Short mmCIF file of C-alpha atoms and ligand atoms in Angstrom, two decimals:
data_model
loop_
_atom_site.label_atom_id
_atom_site.label_comp_id
_atom_site.label_asym_id
_atom_site.label_seq_id
_atom_site.Cartn_x
_atom_site.Cartn_y
_atom_site.Cartn_z
CA UNK Z 1 -132.75 4.16 80.36
CA UNK Z 2 -133.44 0.65 79.21
CA UNK Z 3 -131.95 -2.83 79.22
CA UNK Z 4 -132.37 -4.92 76.09
CA UNK Z 5 -131.68 -8.61 76.32
CA UNK Z 6 -130.42 -9.57 72.89
CA UNK Z 7 -129.74 -12.92 71.29
CA UNK Z 8 -126.52 -12.79 69.26
CA UNK Z 9 -127.19 -16.02 67.38
CA UNK Z 10 -124.77 -18.94 67.19
CA UNK Z 11 -121.73 -17.05 65.89
CA UNK Z 12 -121.88 -16.47 62.13
CA UNK Z 13 -122.19 -12.74 61.43
CA UNK Z 14 -125.10 -13.17 59.04
CA UNK Z 15 -127.12 -14.94 61.71
CA UNK Z 16 -127.51 -11.86 63.88
CA UNK Z 17 -131.04 -10.53 63.39
CA UNK Z 18 -131.58 -7.09 61.85
CA UNK Z 19 -133.35 -6.05 65.03
CA UNK Z 20 -130.34 -7.10 67.14
CA UNK Z 21 -128.05 -5.20 64.80
CA UNK Z 22 -130.13 -2.04 65.14
CA UNK Z 23 -130.26 -2.28 68.93
CA UNK Z 24 -126.48 -2.70 69.07
CA UNK Z 25 -125.96 0.45 66.98
CA UNK Z 26 -127.60 2.58 69.68
CA UNK Z 27 -126.10 0.86 72.72
CA UNK Z 28 -124.06 2.80 75.27
CA UNK Z 29 -122.93 -0.33 77.08
CA UNK Z 30 -122.84 -3.95 75.93
CA UNK Z 31 -122.37 -6.78 78.44
CA UNK Z 32 -121.58 -9.95 76.52
CA UNK Z 33 -120.85 -13.50 77.40
CA UNK Z 34 -118.60 -16.34 76.35
CA UNK Z 35 -120.53 -17.61 73.36
CA UNK Z 36 -120.67 -14.30 71.52
CA UNK Z 37 -118.27 -14.56 68.58
CA UNK Z 38 -115.63 -12.06 67.47
CA UNK Z 39 -117.58 -11.46 64.25
CA UNK Z 40 -120.57 -10.30 66.24
CA UNK Z 41 -118.49 -8.18 68.62
CA UNK Z 42 -117.08 -6.43 65.56
CA UNK Z 43 -120.49 -4.94 64.70
CA UNK Z 44 -120.70 -3.11 68.03
CA UNK Z 45 -119.80 0.56 67.46
CA UNK Z 46 -116.50 1.73 68.99
CA UNK Z 47 -118.42 4.32 70.98
CA UNK Z 48 -120.12 1.63 73.11
CA UNK Z 49 -118.46 0.35 76.27
CA UNK Z 50 -117.94 -3.41 75.90
CA UNK Z 51 -117.87 -5.52 79.06
CA UNK Z 52 -116.88 -9.17 78.86
CA UNK Z 53 -118.79 -10.96 81.60
CA UNK Z 54 -117.96 -14.39 80.17
CA UNK Z 55 -114.45 -14.42 81.53
CA UNK Z 56 -113.18 -13.29 84.85
CA UNK Z 57 -110.18 -13.94 87.05
CA UNK Z 58 -109.02 -17.51 86.46
CA UNK Z 59 -111.27 -17.79 83.40
CA UNK Z 60 -114.43 -18.17 85.51
CA UNK Z 61 -117.48 -16.26 84.40
CA UNK Z 62 -118.57 -13.22 86.37
CA UNK Z 63 -121.08 -14.45 89.00
CA UNK Z 64 -124.74 -13.85 88.09
CA UNK Z 65 -125.40 -11.44 90.96
CA UNK Z 66 -122.45 -9.29 89.88
CA UNK Z 67 -123.83 -9.21 86.31
CA UNK Z 68 -127.22 -8.18 87.69
CA UNK Z 69 -125.66 -5.39 89.74
CA UNK Z 70 -123.72 -4.18 86.71
CA UNK Z 71 -126.90 -4.09 84.61
CA UNK Z 72 -128.63 -2.11 87.31
CA UNK Z 73 -125.76 0.32 87.80
CA UNK Z 74 -125.42 1.09 84.09
CA UNK Z 75 -129.17 1.40 83.59
CA UNK Z 76 -129.48 3.77 86.55
CA UNK Z 77 -126.83 5.96 84.94
CA UNK Z 78 -129.44 6.48 82.23
CA UNK Z 79 -127.61 4.36 79.69
CA UNK Z 80 -128.92 2.22 76.89
CA UNK Z 81 -127.73 -1.17 78.06
CA UNK Z 82 -127.56 -4.26 75.88
CA UNK Z 83 -127.14 -7.65 77.49
CA UNK Z 84 -125.85 -9.76 74.62
CA UNK Z 85 -126.05 -13.53 74.86
CA UNK Z 86 -125.05 -16.32 72.48
CA UNK Z 87 -127.91 -17.98 70.63
CA UNK Z 88 -131.30 -17.09 72.06
CA UNK Z 89 -131.47 -15.26 75.41
CA UNK Z 90 -134.17 -17.54 76.78
CA UNK Z 91 -132.53 -20.86 75.85
CA UNK Z 92 -130.30 -21.96 78.73
CA UNK Z 93 -129.03 -18.42 79.13
CA UNK Z 94 -130.55 -17.27 82.41
CA UNK Z 95 -132.48 -14.60 80.54
CA UNK Z 96 -135.50 -15.18 82.75
CA UNK Z 97 -133.52 -14.61 85.94
CA UNK Z 98 -132.10 -11.34 84.64
CA UNK Z 99 -135.54 -10.06 83.66
CA UNK Z 100 -136.90 -10.96 87.10
CA UNK Z 101 -134.15 -8.89 88.69
CA UNK Z 102 -134.79 -5.94 86.35
CA UNK Z 103 -138.53 -6.12 87.02
CA UNK Z 104 -137.94 -6.09 90.78
CA UNK Z 105 -135.87 -2.95 90.35
CA UNK Z 106 -138.32 -1.25 88.01
CA UNK Z 107 -135.90 -1.09 85.12
CA UNK Z 108 -137.68 -1.11 81.73
CA UNK Z 109 -136.59 -3.94 79.44
CA UNK Z 110 -137.09 -5.48 76.02
CA UNK Z 111 -135.99 -8.80 74.58
CA UNK Z 112 -134.73 -9.61 71.08
CA UNK Z 113 -134.79 -13.31 70.20
CA UNK Z 114 -131.76 -14.94 68.62
CA UNK Z 115 -131.11 -17.97 66.44
CA UNK Z 116 -130.39 -20.71 68.96
CA UNK Z 117 -127.35 -22.91 68.43
CA UNK Z 118 -129.69 -25.85 68.98
CA UNK Z 119 -131.37 -25.08 65.68
CA UNK Z 120 -128.48 -23.54 63.80
CA UNK Z 121 -126.10 -26.45 64.50
CA UNK Z 122 -128.59 -28.86 62.95
CA UNK Z 123 -129.11 -26.63 59.91
CA UNK Z 124 -125.36 -26.18 59.36
CA UNK Z 125 -124.85 -29.94 59.65
CA UNK Z 126 -127.59 -30.71 57.13
CA UNK Z 127 -129.85 -32.33 59.75
CA UNK Z 128 -133.56 -31.48 59.45
CA UNK Z 129 -134.71 -31.49 63.09
CA UNK Z 130 -138.17 -32.68 62.10
CA UNK Z 131 -139.18 -34.82 59.17
CA UNK Z 132 -142.60 -36.16 58.25
CA UNK Z 133 -141.36 -39.73 58.14
CA UNK Z 134 -138.78 -39.74 60.95
CA UNK Z 135 -139.36 -37.18 63.67
CA UNK Z 136 -142.48 -35.24 64.59
CA UNK Z 137 -140.88 -33.33 67.46
CA UNK Z 138 -137.53 -32.15 68.68
CA UNK Z 139 -136.44 -31.52 72.24
CA UNK Z 140 -133.72 -29.26 73.54
CA UNK Z 141 -132.09 -30.50 76.70
CA UNK Z 142 -129.34 -29.16 78.90
CA UNK Z 143 -126.72 -31.70 79.88
CA UNK Z 144 -125.16 -29.31 82.34
CA UNK Z 145 -124.68 -30.96 85.70
CA UNK Z 146 -124.21 -29.16 88.98
CA UNK Z 147 -120.97 -29.80 90.89
CA UNK Z 148 -119.62 -32.35 88.40
CA UNK Z 149 -122.42 -34.82 89.12
CA UNK Z 150 -124.20 -36.73 86.39
CA UNK Z 151 -126.77 -34.64 84.51
CA UNK Z 152 -130.24 -35.05 85.92
CA UNK Z 153 -132.16 -36.16 82.82
CA UNK Z 154 -135.23 -38.39 82.61
CA UNK Z 155 -134.01 -40.55 79.72
CA UNK Z 156 -137.00 -42.90 79.87
CA UNK Z 157 -139.37 -40.02 79.22
CA UNK Z 158 -137.15 -38.59 76.46
CA UNK Z 159 -136.62 -41.81 74.57
CA UNK Z 160 -140.37 -42.52 74.59
CA UNK Z 161 -141.03 -39.25 72.75
CA UNK Z 162 -139.42 -40.71 69.65
CA UNK Z 163 -138.37 -37.25 68.46
CA UNK Z 164 -134.99 -35.69 67.75
CA UNK Z 165 -132.97 -35.01 70.92
CA UNK Z 166 -130.70 -31.97 70.98
CA UNK Z 167 -128.32 -31.63 73.91
CA UNK Z 168 -126.55 -28.39 74.78
CA UNK Z 169 -123.61 -28.13 77.17
CA UNK Z 170 -123.03 -31.81 76.66
CA UNK Z 171 -119.37 -32.26 75.66
CA UNK Z 172 -118.19 -33.40 79.09
CA UNK Z 173 -121.26 -35.56 79.66
CA UNK Z 174 -121.47 -37.13 76.19
CA UNK Z 175 -120.80 -40.63 77.58
CA UNK Z 176 -123.58 -40.28 80.18
CA UNK Z 177 -126.00 -38.89 77.59
CA UNK Z 178 -125.52 -41.72 75.12
CA UNK Z 179 -125.50 -44.44 77.81
CA UNK Z 180 -128.62 -42.91 79.33
CA UNK Z 181 -130.44 -43.12 75.98
CA UNK Z 182 -129.36 -46.72 75.38
CA UNK Z 183 -130.34 -47.87 78.91
CA UNK Z 184 -133.73 -46.28 78.37
CA UNK Z 185 -134.24 -48.56 75.38
CA UNK Z 186 -132.93 -46.55 72.44
CA UNK Z 187 -131.61 -48.61 69.52
CA UNK Z 188 -127.80 -48.71 69.70
CA UNK Z 189 -127.64 -47.93 65.98
CA UNK Z 190 -129.62 -44.70 66.33
CA UNK Z 191 -127.79 -42.09 64.22
CA UNK Z 192 -126.15 -39.29 66.20
CA UNK Z 193 -124.02 -36.23 65.49
CA UNK Z 194 -121.91 -33.70 67.32
CA UNK Z 195 -121.36 -30.20 65.87
CA UNK Z 196 -118.56 -28.09 67.33
CA UNK Z 197 -118.38 -24.31 66.72
CA UNK Z 198 -121.51 -24.44 64.66
CA UNK Z 199 -122.03 -21.86 61.88
CA UNK Z 200 -118.54 -20.38 61.98
CA UNK Z 201 -115.86 -21.47 59.61
CA UNK Z 202 -114.05 -23.51 62.23
CA UNK Z 203 -117.16 -25.71 62.51
CA UNK Z 204 -116.45 -29.45 62.80
CA UNK Z 205 -119.06 -32.18 62.59
CA UNK Z 206 -118.79 -35.86 63.44
CA UNK Z 207 -121.37 -38.52 62.73
CA UNK Z 208 -121.85 -41.86 64.45
CA UNK Z 209 -124.48 -43.76 66.36
CA UNK Z 210 -125.62 -43.28 69.91
CA UNK Z 211 -123.23 -46.14 70.80
CA UNK Z 212 -120.16 -44.82 68.94
CA UNK Z 213 -120.43 -41.04 69.19
CA UNK Z 214 -118.71 -40.61 72.61
CA UNK Z 215 -115.61 -42.43 71.38
CA UNK Z 216 -115.58 -40.49 68.10
CA UNK Z 217 -115.90 -37.17 69.92
CA UNK Z 218 -113.07 -38.02 72.30
CA UNK Z 219 -110.81 -39.32 69.52
CA UNK Z 220 -111.27 -36.01 67.69
CA UNK Z 221 -110.86 -33.92 70.82
CA UNK Z 222 -114.22 -32.17 70.36
CA UNK Z 223 -114.47 -29.20 72.70
CA UNK Z 224 -117.22 -26.91 73.94
CA UNK Z 225 -119.22 -25.26 72.45
CA UNK Z 226 -120.84 -28.19 70.73
CA UNK Z 227 -124.34 -29.49 70.15
CA UNK Z 228 -125.18 -33.21 70.29
CA UNK Z 229 -128.05 -34.37 68.11
CA UNK Z 230 -129.54 -37.85 68.45
CA UNK Z 231 -132.26 -39.19 66.21
CA UNK Z 232 -133.10 -40.80 62.88
CA UNK Z 233 -132.83 -37.47 61.06
CA UNK Z 234 -129.04 -37.45 61.62
CA UNK Z 235 -128.73 -39.95 58.81
CA UNK Z 236 -129.54 -37.13 56.35
CA UNK Z 237 -126.41 -35.23 57.28
CA UNK Z 238 -124.17 -37.10 54.87
CA UNK Z 239 -126.39 -35.96 51.98
CA UNK Z 240 -127.57 -32.56 53.12
CA UNK Z 241 -124.44 -31.14 54.69
CA UNK Z 242 -124.19 -28.14 52.38
CA UNK Z 243 -121.79 -26.25 54.65
CA UNK Z 244 -118.92 -28.71 54.49
CA UNK Z 245 -119.09 -28.65 50.70
CA UNK Z 246 -118.03 -25.02 50.44
CA UNK Z 247 -114.91 -24.74 48.23
CA UNK Z 248 -112.56 -23.34 50.86
CA UNK Z 249 -113.77 -25.37 53.89
CA UNK Z 250 -111.03 -26.23 56.35
CA UNK Z 251 -108.73 -23.53 55.05
CA UNK Z 252 -107.46 -21.00 57.52
CA UNK Z 253 -106.37 -17.67 56.11
CA UNK Z 254 -104.82 -14.61 57.66
CA UNK Z 255 -105.96 -11.44 55.87
CA UNK Z 256 -103.58 -8.53 56.35
CA UNK Z 257 -105.47 -5.42 55.37
CA UNK Z 258 -106.49 -1.82 55.69
CA UNK Z 259 -108.95 -1.16 58.53
CA UNK Z 260 -112.57 -1.24 57.48
CA UNK Z 261 -111.92 -2.96 54.14
CA UNK Z 262 -113.77 -6.22 54.56
CA UNK Z 263 -114.49 -7.26 50.99
CA UNK Z 264 -111.78 -9.93 50.79
CA UNK Z 265 -112.57 -11.42 54.20
CA UNK Z 266 -116.29 -11.45 53.50
CA UNK Z 267 -115.83 -13.21 50.15
CA UNK Z 268 -113.50 -15.78 51.70
CA UNK Z 269 -115.85 -16.46 54.61
CA UNK Z 270 -118.67 -16.94 52.17
CA UNK Z 271 -116.59 -19.69 50.55
CA UNK Z 272 -116.19 -21.44 53.88
CA UNK Z 273 -112.74 -20.21 54.90
CA UNK Z 274 -111.75 -19.66 58.50
CA UNK Z 275 -110.61 -16.03 58.24
CA UNK Z 276 -108.42 -14.30 60.80
CA UNK Z 277 -108.05 -10.61 60.20
CA UNK Z 278 -105.05 -8.46 60.85
CA UNK Z 279 -105.98 -4.82 60.25
CA UNK Z 280 -102.69 -2.96 60.04
CA UNK Z 281 -103.18 0.32 58.18
CA UNK Z 282 -105.62 3.13 58.44
CA UNK Z 283 -106.59 5.43 55.59
CA UNK Z 284 -106.53 9.05 56.70
CA UNK Z 285 -107.51 11.95 54.42
CA UNK Z 286 -104.88 14.70 54.47
CA UNK Z 287 -106.21 17.81 56.11
CA UNK Z 288 -105.15 21.38 56.88
CA UNK Z 289 -101.85 22.60 55.47
CA UNK Z 290 -100.86 19.02 54.55
CA UNK Z 291 -103.62 18.93 51.97
CA UNK Z 292 -103.21 20.70 48.64
CA UNK Z 293 -106.50 19.47 47.25
CA UNK Z 294 -108.44 22.70 47.84
CA UNK Z 295 -105.70 24.85 46.35
CA UNK Z 296 -105.33 22.67 43.28
CA UNK Z 297 -109.09 22.48 42.75
CA UNK Z 298 -109.20 26.27 42.44
CA UNK Z 299 -107.43 25.77 39.11
CA UNK Z 300 -109.32 22.69 38.01
CA UNK Z 301 -110.01 24.36 34.63
CA UNK Z 302 -106.28 23.99 33.82
CA UNK Z 303 -106.51 20.19 33.84
CA UNK Z 304 -107.86 17.81 31.21
CA UNK Z 305 -107.64 14.48 33.03
CA UNK Z 306 -108.47 13.36 36.55
CA UNK Z 307 -106.58 10.22 37.53
CA UNK Z 308 -107.46 7.85 40.38
CA UNK Z 309 -105.36 4.92 41.60
CA UNK Z 310 -107.56 3.55 44.39
CA UNK Z 311 -111.17 3.34 45.55
CA UNK Z 312 -110.18 5.09 48.78
CA UNK Z 313 -108.78 8.00 46.75
CA UNK Z 314 -112.01 8.31 44.78
CA UNK Z 315 -114.15 8.48 47.91
CA UNK Z 316 -111.91 10.93 49.71
CA UNK Z 317 -111.88 13.16 46.63
CA UNK Z 318 -115.68 13.24 46.30
CA UNK Z 319 -116.19 13.61 50.06
CA UNK Z 320 -114.02 16.71 49.86
CA UNK Z 321 -116.21 18.16 47.11
CA UNK Z 322 -119.34 17.57 49.19
CA UNK Z 323 -117.90 18.91 52.43
CA UNK Z 324 -116.64 22.05 50.69
CA UNK Z 325 -119.79 22.51 48.63
CA UNK Z 326 -117.94 22.29 45.35
CA UNK Z 327 -120.32 21.72 42.46
CA UNK Z 328 -119.52 18.44 40.69
CA UNK Z 329 -120.21 20.17 37.34
CA UNK Z 330 -116.90 21.97 37.78
CA UNK Z 331 -115.38 18.64 36.75
CA UNK Z 332 -117.49 18.29 33.64
CA UNK Z 333 -114.64 19.09 31.24
CA UNK Z 334 -112.37 16.40 32.71
CA UNK Z 335 -111.72 12.93 31.36
CA UNK Z 336 -111.36 10.32 34.07
CA UNK Z 337 -108.77 7.56 34.25
CA UNK Z 338 -108.75 4.74 36.81
CA UNK Z 339 -106.06 2.19 37.58
CA UNK Z 340 -108.44 -0.78 37.63
CA UNK Z 341 -112.01 -2.03 37.77
CA UNK Z 342 -112.41 -1.63 41.53
CA UNK Z 343 -111.42 2.03 41.35
CA UNK Z 344 -113.71 2.43 38.34
CA UNK Z 345 -116.63 0.97 40.32
CA UNK Z 346 -116.14 3.61 43.01
CA UNK Z 347 -116.11 6.36 40.36
CA UNK Z 348 -119.32 4.93 38.88
CA UNK Z 349 -121.00 5.15 42.29
CA UNK Z 350 -120.73 8.93 41.98
CA UNK Z 351 -122.68 8.85 38.73
CA UNK Z 352 -119.61 9.28 36.53
CA UNK Z 353 -118.20 7.02 33.84
CA UNK Z 354 -114.47 6.40 33.54
CA UNK Z 355 -112.90 7.27 30.20
CA UNK Z 356 -109.90 5.01 30.58
CA UNK Z 357 -108.97 1.88 32.53
CA UNK Z 358 -105.85 -0.03 31.42
CA UNK Z 359 -106.08 -3.73 30.55
CA UNK Z 360 -103.64 -4.57 33.34
CA UNK Z 361 -104.46 -2.99 36.69
CA UNK Z 362 -101.24 -1.35 37.81
CA UNK Z 363 -99.58 2.05 37.85
CA UNK Z 364 -97.18 1.31 34.98
CA UNK Z 365 -99.96 0.12 32.66
CA UNK Z 366 -102.01 3.18 33.56
CA UNK Z 367 -99.06 5.45 32.78
CA UNK Z 368 -98.30 3.82 29.42
CA UNK Z 369 -101.96 3.92 28.45
CA UNK Z 370 -102.27 7.59 29.34
CA UNK Z 371 -99.09 8.45 27.46
CA UNK Z 372 -100.83 7.35 24.29
CA UNK Z 373 -104.07 9.18 25.07
CA UNK Z 374 -103.03 12.52 26.49
CA UNK Z 375 -102.85 15.22 23.85
CA UNK Z 376 -100.33 18.02 23.63
CA UNK Z 377 -101.11 20.78 26.10
CA UNK Z 378 -103.27 18.53 28.31
CA UNK Z 379 -102.48 18.32 32.00
CA UNK Z 380 -103.26 15.53 34.48
CA UNK Z 381 -104.60 15.87 38.02
CA UNK Z 382 -103.53 12.73 39.91
CA UNK Z 383 -105.47 12.38 43.16
CA UNK Z 384 -103.84 9.63 45.21
CA UNK Z 385 -101.98 8.59 48.37
CA UNK Z 386 -98.99 10.38 49.80
CA UNK Z 387 -95.79 8.41 49.11
CA UNK Z 388 -97.61 6.36 46.50
CA UNK Z 389 -95.86 4.10 44.04
CA UNK Z 390 -93.53 6.03 41.73
CA UNK Z 391 -94.04 3.91 38.57
CA UNK Z 392 -96.93 6.04 37.39
CA UNK Z 393 -95.23 9.41 37.76
CA UNK Z 394 -91.80 8.25 36.47
CA UNK Z 395 -93.24 6.87 33.27
CA UNK Z 396 -95.41 9.93 32.68
CA UNK Z 397 -92.51 12.31 33.34
CA UNK Z 398 -90.20 10.39 31.01
CA UNK Z 399 -92.82 10.58 28.29
CA UNK Z 400 -93.10 14.33 28.78
CA UNK Z 401 -96.67 14.22 30.05
CA UNK Z 402 -97.54 17.19 32.27
CA UNK Z 403 -99.20 16.35 35.57
CA UNK Z 404 -99.74 17.33 39.18
CA UNK Z 405 -99.35 14.53 41.71
CA UNK Z 406 -101.76 15.64 44.45
CA UNK Z 407 -101.58 13.60 47.66
CA UNK Z 408 -105.03 13.52 49.23
CA UNK Z 409 -104.67 10.78 51.84
CA UNK Z 410 -102.09 8.74 53.67
CA UNK Z 411 -101.86 5.21 54.95
CA UNK Z 412 -100.98 5.17 58.61
CA UNK Z 413 -99.65 2.10 60.44
CA UNK Z 414 -102.24 1.06 62.94
CA UNK Z 415 -102.03 -2.48 64.18
CA UNK Z 416 -102.89 -4.26 67.35
CA UNK Z 417 -100.27 -6.88 68.08
CA UNK Z 418 -102.34 -9.22 70.22
CA UNK Z 419 -100.47 -12.12 71.83
CA UNK Z 420 -102.75 -14.62 70.11
CA UNK Z 421 -101.98 -13.15 66.69
CA UNK Z 422 -98.24 -12.91 67.30
CA UNK Z 423 -98.01 -16.53 68.40
CA UNK Z 424 -100.29 -17.74 65.57
CA UNK Z 425 -97.96 -16.01 63.09
CA UNK Z 426 -94.89 -17.50 64.78
CA UNK Z 427 -96.42 -20.99 64.45
CA UNK Z 428 -97.55 -20.18 60.88
CA UNK Z 429 -100.97 -21.37 61.90
CA UNK Z 430 -102.46 -20.54 58.47
CA UNK Z 431 -102.81 -22.23 55.12
CA UNK Z 432 -102.34 -18.85 53.43
CA UNK Z 433 -101.64 -15.23 54.29
CA UNK Z 434 -103.42 -12.76 52.01
CA UNK Z 435 -101.95 -9.34 51.23
CA UNK Z 436 -103.79 -6.57 49.39
CA UNK Z 437 -100.87 -4.14 49.20
CA UNK Z 438 -97.12 -4.03 49.58
CA UNK Z 439 -97.54 -1.90 52.72
CA UNK Z 440 -99.54 -4.77 54.22
CA UNK Z 441 -96.56 -7.03 53.52
CA UNK Z 442 -94.29 -4.60 55.38
CA UNK Z 443 -96.64 -4.55 58.38
CA UNK Z 444 -96.75 -8.34 58.49
CA UNK Z 445 -92.96 -8.51 58.26
CA UNK Z 446 -92.71 -6.49 61.46
CA UNK Z 447 -94.42 -9.28 63.35
CA UNK Z 448 -93.33 -12.44 61.53
CA UNK Z 449 -90.14 -14.17 62.57
CA UNK Z 450 -89.80 -16.67 59.73
CA UNK Z 451 -90.97 -16.35 56.14
CA UNK Z 452 -89.87 -19.41 54.17
CA UNK Z 453 -92.96 -21.52 54.92
CA UNK Z 454 -95.47 -18.75 54.44
CA UNK Z 455 -97.77 -19.09 51.46
CA UNK Z 456 -98.59 -15.54 50.47
CA UNK Z 457 -101.53 -14.77 48.19
CA UNK Z 458 -100.89 -11.33 46.76
CA UNK Z 459 -102.90 -8.81 44.80
CA UNK Z 460 -100.91 -8.07 41.66
CA UNK Z 461 -97.19 -8.00 40.96
CA UNK Z 462 -96.09 -5.11 43.21
CA UNK Z 463 -97.45 -6.83 46.31
CA UNK Z 464 -96.06 -10.16 45.11
CA UNK Z 465 -92.55 -8.81 44.72
CA UNK Z 466 -92.68 -7.30 48.23
CA UNK Z 467 -93.63 -10.74 49.61
CA UNK Z 468 -90.96 -12.45 47.49
CA UNK Z 469 -88.31 -10.11 48.86
CA UNK Z 470 -88.89 -11.72 52.28
CA UNK Z 471 -88.61 -15.21 50.83
CA UNK Z 472 -92.30 -16.12 51.11
CA UNK Z 473 -93.85 -18.65 48.74
CA UNK Z 474 -95.87 -16.32 46.54
CA UNK Z 475 -99.15 -16.83 44.68
CA UNK Z 476 -99.88 -13.66 42.74
CA UNK Z 477 -103.41 -13.09 41.52
CA UNK Z 478 -103.83 -12.82 37.76
CA UNK Z 479 -105.41 -9.41 38.00
CA UNK Z 480 -105.04 -6.81 40.73
CA UNK Z 481 -108.55 -7.31 42.06
CA UNK Z 482 -110.03 -8.92 45.13
CA UNK Z 483 -112.06 -11.31 42.99
CA UNK Z 484 -108.93 -12.45 41.20
CA UNK Z 485 -107.27 -13.13 44.59
CA UNK Z 486 -110.26 -15.20 45.63
CA UNK Z 487 -110.06 -17.14 42.35
CA UNK Z 488 -106.37 -17.82 42.96
CA UNK Z 489 -107.22 -19.28 46.37
CA UNK Z 490 -109.93 -21.51 44.93
CA UNK Z 491 -107.54 -23.08 42.39
N1 SAH E 501 -128.52 -19.46 74.53
C1 SAH E 501 -127.67 -20.35 73.80
C2 SAH E 501 -127.28 -21.57 74.61
C3 SAH E 501 -126.42 -21.25 75.80
S1 SAH E 501 -125.88 -22.67 76.62
C4 SAH E 501 -128.36 -20.75 72.50
O1 SAH E 501 -129.55 -20.53 72.33
O2 SAH E 501 -127.66 -21.25 71.62
C5 SAH E 501 -124.30 -22.89 75.91
C6 SAH E 501 -124.29 -24.09 74.98
O3 SAH E 501 -124.82 -23.73 73.73
C7 SAH E 501 -122.93 -24.65 74.68
O4 SAH E 501 -122.46 -25.51 75.69
C8 SAH E 501 -123.20 -25.40 73.41
O5 SAH E 501 -123.84 -26.63 73.68
C9 SAH E 501 -124.21 -24.51 72.73
N2 SAH E 501 -123.60 -23.59 71.76
C10 SAH E 501 -123.58 -22.25 71.78
N3 SAH E 501 -122.97 -21.77 70.68
C11 SAH E 501 -122.63 -22.85 69.95
C12 SAH E 501 -121.97 -23.01 68.70
N4 SAH E 501 -121.57 -21.99 67.96
N5 SAH E 501 -121.76 -24.27 68.27
C13 SAH E 501 -122.17 -25.33 68.97
N6 SAH E 501 -122.78 -25.23 70.16
C14 SAH E 501 -123.01 -24.00 70.63
#
């Protein structure tokens, strides 16, 4: 039984500390609040109960005493409780109050610090909070006012400090903040910045002066959460803002994909894209009587080639060997063929080299290549998905190549049609929709209502022709690889 108060950082997945990540992996219950991003929630294991205490009836947060009671109740059930808060748990997050309550009730606790938005917003806007020539201190201030009154801030004292001023919870009070600074004697031309949704790919930043910033923020409809930074160091932002220079900044992309496959989304996020994910298919190994793998492996000596058409297939195949204690040396006589480099990389991870990968990464190219390589009397073992593309087997059969097509896994439809996603698709709220298989296109088509305006980035020709058949505007990647899709998007 323990409660751990954990800082989730400002939003970006990479800004969660390793310690926070580890604590989350062993949590039984996670109580999280409004400023914890979807990316961070995604790292919480499915087995943990997730309780959103940021929203309640009518969008009001759960009252603090109810949160305290919930912490107590779950801890007394002997559970490992994580109280997850945006940024750092001790920076305007009532962490102290919660610890006091736990201490009074003799509940053991620990605290994991987090990267505060106050610091991260400055870093992601290219604003050094301190600078030897311009600011020897920085000050973090809450602009939150009780009962809609003006925030109670001693501007005279603050302005005298001559450091960088960082205001949290200040969107509504931005006018009062800037006026307060000016009336306390701050130069009207003092550089100032506001950073909305800092560190995530929807981040927006606006620069101005302490006199102009309120108008700029209103004109651009800046919303909470945002950090206001006032001080000479803001003038560096124009030069040091590394984040807004990422190649795919301001692009919003829907990635329609197999559950758990995050390579494309991760690469796109790294390039600055705002990625929305739509997991729609689940890979499930065939088991029991539906799986012929065990039976066919009994006669593995009859085959000369082992053929893989996906990374998932490779891993399921080798997992089967491990689970059934089949010695990998039983495969030593086999030559290995892979449809493309990504499949080959998975094979390599098992300490095995591939003997053949076609120049073009698709089933037809693989089949034609094999036709030229397979000798008389040699038989192929094709380990792949159930109902997989027929190009490979048709071409091989027509060429008289002998093979066994052994289904070892299936792709099962598994999508959550959230209202937000459905309406975003209806509005075509994306610059691009990315598809990594033709089955992903089919899943998307179940939800979409219009296709003409959709710009579809597709892995390879098969996926592209599925998207074209719905009338989407198609951008097919040169090669059937994730990297080639990313390159297509960067063009
Ligand atoms: N404990 C948090 C602060 C909680 S107060 C921390 O250390 O960051 C909530 C305020 O934090 C918001 O009103 C906003 O000013 C700021 N904030 C939190 N996340 C933010 C983000 N991603 N971008 C900009 N401001 C953020």
